[in-house]
């Protein structure tokens, strides 16, 4: 199936740990994104890569480090997890350019205890 | 002023009626406008995109755009219980020529009552 996929779907971990989330898309898109959706359901962009180049880097703690090995994959590594990092993290992809729609992965629900 | 504003709802509409969802945005330079539907516990799903002033229809959905008033709306005709969800308005943001930086509204929760 063509889609945006993410792993893992759920992630429960303790404060101070380091964790990674992986994303893959087979839609042929060249741009990928990480979003964070908090408990109030507000969806906010964190990062975007276009053809492996970081092009959007919002005000995010530097404990969050994205990596894009190729244009079909985007990973998010989080160091020293904090309680406030608990949220749902969505990966999305699109063609480049402002007019193109973004398609979302199923999300990773991160719970930090 | 928020960049993209929506009434959080909940908006309760009887089954079979028209649901009207509204959104205003602050950046006059915005060119692309999207409506996403998000069911509880699921990811946002694109249902409509609109780029020109006027109406765009797709099945039971009609998106309306008025750039002069900086207003975009979504009408859902013949509302069904399956339409109960949160609807997110999204508008492309400033800069970032090679990426579509979309700004999302906080969403309107729609409830279709039988």
CSV table of C-alpha atoms in Angstrom, one decimal:
chain,number,residue,atom,x,y,z
A,1,UNK,CA,0.0,0.0,0.0
A,2,UNK,CA,1.2,3.5,-0.7
A,3,UNK,CA,1.3,5.5,2.5
A,4,UNK,CA,3.2,7.3,5.2
A,5,UNK,CA,4.2,4.9,7.9
A,6,UNK,CA,5.7,5.4,11.3
A,7,UNK,CA,7.1,3.2,14.0
A,8,UNK,CA,6.5,2.7,16.8
A,9,UNK,CA,2.8,3.5,17.2
A,10,UNK,CA,3.1,3.8,20.9
A,11,UNK,CA,6.2,4.6,23.0
A,12,UNK,CA,6.2,4.6,26.8
A,13,UNK,CA,9.4,5.6,28.5
A,14,UNK,CA,10.9,7.2,31.5
A,15,UNK,CA,12.2,10.7,32.0
A,16,UNK,CA,15.8,11.0,30.9
A,17,UNK,CA,15.8,8.3,28.4
A,18,UNK,CA,16.6,8.7,24.7
A,19,UNK,CA,14.2,7.4,22.0
A,20,UNK,CA,13.8,7.5,18.3
A,21,UNK,CA,10.8,7.5,15.9
A,22,UNK,CA,11.0,6.4,12.3
A,23,UNK,CA,9.0,7.5,9.3
A,24,UNK,CA,8.9,6.2,5.8
A,25,UNK,CA,6.8,7.3,2.8
A,26,UNK,CA,6.4,5.6,-0.6
A,27,UNK,CA,4.3,8.3,-2.2
A,28,UNK,CA,7.2,9.6,-4.3
A,29,UNK,CA,7.3,12.9,-2.3
A,30,UNK,CA,10.4,14.9,-1.8
A,31,UNK,CA,9.5,16.8,1.4
A,32,UNK,CA,8.9,15.3,4.8
A,33,UNK,CA,7.8,16.9,8.1
A,34,UNK,CA,7.5,16.2,11.8
A,35,UNK,CA,4.6,17.6,13.7
A,36,UNK,CA,3.7,17.6,17.4
A,37,UNK,CA,0.1,17.4,18.6
A,38,UNK,CA,-0.3,18.2,22.3
A,39,UNK,CA,-3.1,17.3,24.7
A,40,UNK,CA,-5.1,20.2,23.5
A,41,UNK,CA,-4.9,18.8,19.9
A,42,UNK,CA,-3.0,21.7,18.6
A,43,UNK,CA,-0.9,20.5,15.6
A,44,UNK,CA,2.5,22.3,15.3
A,45,UNK,CA,5.3,21.8,12.9
A,46,UNK,CA,8.7,21.0,14.2
A,47,UNK,CA,10.9,20.2,11.3
A,48,UNK,CA,10.9,19.7,7.5
A,49,UNK,CA,13.3,18.2,5.1
A,50,UNK,CA,13.4,18.6,1.4
A,51,UNK,CA,15.6,16.1,-0.5
A,52,UNK,CA,17.5,15.4,2.7
A,53,UNK,CA,18.1,19.1,3.4
A,54,UNK,CA,16.7,20.6,6.6
A,55,UNK,CA,14.5,23.6,5.5
A,56,UNK,CA,12.2,24.2,8.4
A,57,UNK,CA,13.5,24.2,12.0
A,58,UNK,CA,11.0,25.7,14.3
A,59,UNK,CA,11.7,26.7,17.9
A,60,UNK,CA,12.3,23.2,19.2
A,61,UNK,CA,14.6,22.2,22.1
A,62,UNK,CA,17.9,20.9,20.7
A,63,UNK,CA,17.2,17.6,22.5
A,64,UNK,CA,15.2,16.9,19.3
A,65,UNK,CA,17.3,15.9,16.3
A,66,UNK,CA,15.8,15.0,13.0
A,67,UNK,CA,17.7,13.0,10.4
A,68,UNK,CA,16.8,12.2,6.8
A,69,UNK,CA,19.0,9.5,5.2
A,70,UNK,CA,17.1,9.9,1.9
A,71,UNK,CA,13.9,11.6,0.7
A,72,UNK,CA,11.7,8.7,1.6
A,73,UNK,CA,12.8,8.5,5.2
A,74,UNK,CA,12.8,10.9,8.2
A,75,UNK,CA,13.7,10.0,11.7
A,76,UNK,CA,13.3,11.9,15.0
A,77,UNK,CA,15.7,11.3,17.9
A,78,UNK,CA,14.9,12.7,21.3
A,79,UNK,CA,17.5,12.9,24.0
A,80,UNK,CA,16.9,13.3,27.7
A,81,UNK,CA,13.1,12.9,27.5
A,82,UNK,CA,11.0,15.2,29.7
A,83,UNK,CA,7.4,14.9,30.9
A,84,UNK,CA,6.4,17.8,28.6
A,85,UNK,CA,7.5,15.8,25.6
A,86,UNK,CA,4.5,13.6,26.0
A,87,UNK,CA,2.4,14.1,22.9
A,88,UNK,CA,1.5,12.5,19.6
A,89,UNK,CA,4.1,13.0,16.9
A,90,UNK,CA,3.0,12.9,13.3
A,91,UNK,CA,5.2,12.5,10.2
A,92,UNK,CA,3.9,13.9,7.0
A,93,UNK,CA,5.1,14.2,3.4
A,94,UNK,CA,4.3,16.3,0.3
A,95,UNK,CA,5.7,17.4,-3.0
A,96,UNK,CA,7.8,20.6,-2.6
A,97,UNK,CA,6.2,23.9,-3.1
A,98,UNK,CA,3.5,25.8,-1.2
A,99,UNK,CA,0.6,24.4,-3.1
A,100,UNK,CA,1.0,20.8,-2.4
A,101,UNK,CA,-1.1,18.9,0.1
A,102,UNK,CA,0.5,17.1,3.0
A,103,UNK,CA,-0.3,13.5,3.9
A,104,UNK,CA,0.1,12.3,7.4
A,105,UNK,CA,1.3,9.1,9.0
A,106,UNK,CA,-0.6,7.3,11.7
A,107,UNK,CA,1.2,9.0,14.5
A,108,UNK,CA,3.4,7.9,17.4
A,109,UNK,CA,1.9,8.4,20.9
A,110,UNK,CA,4.8,9.2,23.2
A,111,UNK,CA,4.2,9.0,27.0
A,112,UNK,CA,7.0,10.0,29.3
A,113,UNK,CA,6.6,8.9,32.9
B,1,UNK,CA,-3.9,37.4,16.8
B,2,UNK,CA,-3.7,33.7,15.9
B,3,UNK,CA,-2.5,33.0,12.4
B,4,UNK,CA,-5.4,30.6,11.7
B,5,UNK,CA,-8.5,30.8,13.8
B,6,UNK,CA,-11.4,28.4,14.2
B,7,UNK,CA,-14.3,28.2,16.6
B,8,UNK,CA,-13.4,25.2,18.8
B,9,UNK,CA,-17.0,24.0,19.0
B,10,UNK,CA,-18.4,21.6,19.6
B,11,UNK,CA,-20.7,22.3,16.7
B,12,UNK,CA,-23.8,20.0,16.9
B,13,UNK,CA,-25.8,19.5,13.8
B,14,UNK,CA,-28.7,17.1,13.2
B,15,UNK,CA,-28.2,14.3,10.8
B,16,UNK,CA,-29.1,15.3,7.2
B,17,UNK,CA,-28.5,19.0,7.8
B,18,UNK,CA,-25.7,21.2,6.5
B,19,UNK,CA,-22.7,21.6,8.7
B,20,UNK,CA,-20.8,24.9,8.2
B,21,UNK,CA,-17.3,25.2,9.5
B,22,UNK,CA,-15.5,28.5,9.4
B,23,UNK,CA,-11.9,29.7,9.5
B,24,UNK,CA,-10.1,33.0,9.2
B,25,UNK,CA,-6.4,33.6,8.6
B,26,UNK,CA,-4.0,36.5,9.2
B,27,UNK,CA,-1.5,36.3,6.3
B,28,UNK,CA,-2.8,38.1,3.2
B,29,UNK,CA,-0.1,36.4,1.2
B,30,UNK,CA,-1.4,32.9,1.8
B,31,UNK,CA,-2.2,31.0,-1.4
B,32,UNK,CA,-3.1,27.5,-0.4
B,33,UNK,CA,-5.9,26.4,1.9
B,34,UNK,CA,-6.7,23.0,3.2
B,35,UNK,CA,-9.3,21.2,5.3
B,36,UNK,CA,-8.4,18.1,7.2
B,37,UNK,CA,-10.6,15.8,9.2
B,38,UNK,CA,-9.3,14.1,12.3
B,39,UNK,CA,-11.1,11.3,14.1
B,40,UNK,CA,-10.3,10.8,17.7
B,41,UNK,CA,-7.0,8.9,18.1
B,42,UNK,CA,-6.3,9.0,14.3
B,43,UNK,CA,-4.1,11.1,12.0
B,44,UNK,CA,-5.3,14.2,10.1
B,45,UNK,CA,-6.8,13.2,6.7
B,46,UNK,CA,-6.9,15.7,3.8
B,47,UNK,CA,-10.5,16.2,2.6
B,48,UNK,CA,-10.3,19.4,0.5
B,49,UNK,CA,-7.8,21.9,-0.9
B,50,UNK,CA,-8.7,25.2,-2.4
B,51,UNK,CA,-6.5,27.8,-4.1
B,52,UNK,CA,-8.8,30.3,-5.8
B,53,UNK,CA,-11.6,32.5,-4.7
B,54,UNK,CA,-15.0,30.9,-4.9
B,55,UNK,CA,-16.4,27.5,-4.3
B,56,UNK,CA,-15.0,24.1,-4.8
B,57,UNK,CA,-17.2,21.0,-4.6
B,58,UNK,CA,-16.3,17.4,-4.0
B,59,UNK,CA,-19.2,15.1,-3.2
B,60,UNK,CA,-21.0,16.3,-0.1
B,61,UNK,CA,-18.2,18.8,0.7
B,62,UNK,CA,-17.9,22.3,-0.5
B,63,UNK,CA,-14.9,24.6,0.3
B,64,UNK,CA,-15.4,28.3,0.0
B,65,UNK,CA,-12.6,30.8,-0.2
B,66,UNK,CA,-12.7,34.6,0.1
B,67,UNK,CA,-9.2,36.0,0.1
B,68,UNK,CA,-10.3,39.6,0.4
B,69,UNK,CA,-12.0,38.7,3.7
B,70,UNK,CA,-9.3,36.2,4.6
B,71,UNK,CA,-11.9,33.6,5.2
B,72,UNK,CA,-12.3,30.0,4.2
B,73,UNK,CA,-15.2,27.7,5.0
B,74,UNK,CA,-16.2,24.1,4.6
B,75,UNK,CA,-19.8,23.0,4.1
B,76,UNK,CA,-20.9,19.4,4.6
B,77,UNK,CA,-24.2,18.6,3.1
B,78,UNK,CA,-26.5,15.7,4.2
B,79,UNK,CA,-24.4,15.3,7.4
B,80,UNK,CA,-23.9,11.8,8.5
B,81,UNK,CA,-22.9,10.4,12.0
B,82,UNK,CA,-19.6,9.4,10.3
B,83,UNK,CA,-18.8,13.1,9.8
B,84,UNK,CA,-18.4,13.6,13.5
B,85,UNK,CA,-14.8,14.5,13.9
B,86,UNK,CA,-12.5,17.5,14.5
B,87,UNK,CA,-12.0,19.6,11.3
B,88,UNK,CA,-8.7,21.3,11.0
B,89,UNK,CA,-8.3,24.4,8.7
B,90,UNK,CA,-4.8,24.8,7.4
B,91,UNK,CA,-3.2,27.6,5.5
B,92,UNK,CA,0.3,27.8,3.9
B,93,UNK,CA,2.6,30.1,5.8
B,94,UNK,CA,5.3,32.6,5.0
B,95,UNK,CA,8.6,31.9,3.3
B,96,UNK,CA,10.0,28.5,2.8
B,97,UNK,CA,9.9,28.4,-1.0
B,98,UNK,CA,10.7,24.7,-1.2
B,99,UNK,CA,8.4,23.5,1.5
B,100,UNK,CA,4.8,23.9,2.3
B,101,UNK,CA,4.8,25.3,5.8
B,102,UNK,CA,1.3,24.8,6.8
B,103,UNK,CA,-0.2,26.6,9.8
B,104,UNK,CA,-3.1,24.7,11.4
B,105,UNK,CA,-6.0,26.1,13.2
B,106,UNK,CA,-6.9,24.5,16.6
B,107,UNK,CA,-9.8,22.6,15.0
B,108,UNK,CA,-13.6,22.6,15.3
B,109,UNK,CA,-15.2,19.6,16.9
B,110,UNK,CA,-18.3,18.6,14.8
B,111,UNK,CA,-20.9,16.3,16.3
B,112,UNK,CA,-23.7,15.0,14.1
B,113,UNK,CA,-26.7,14.0,16.2
B,114,UNK,CA,-29.1,11.3,15.0
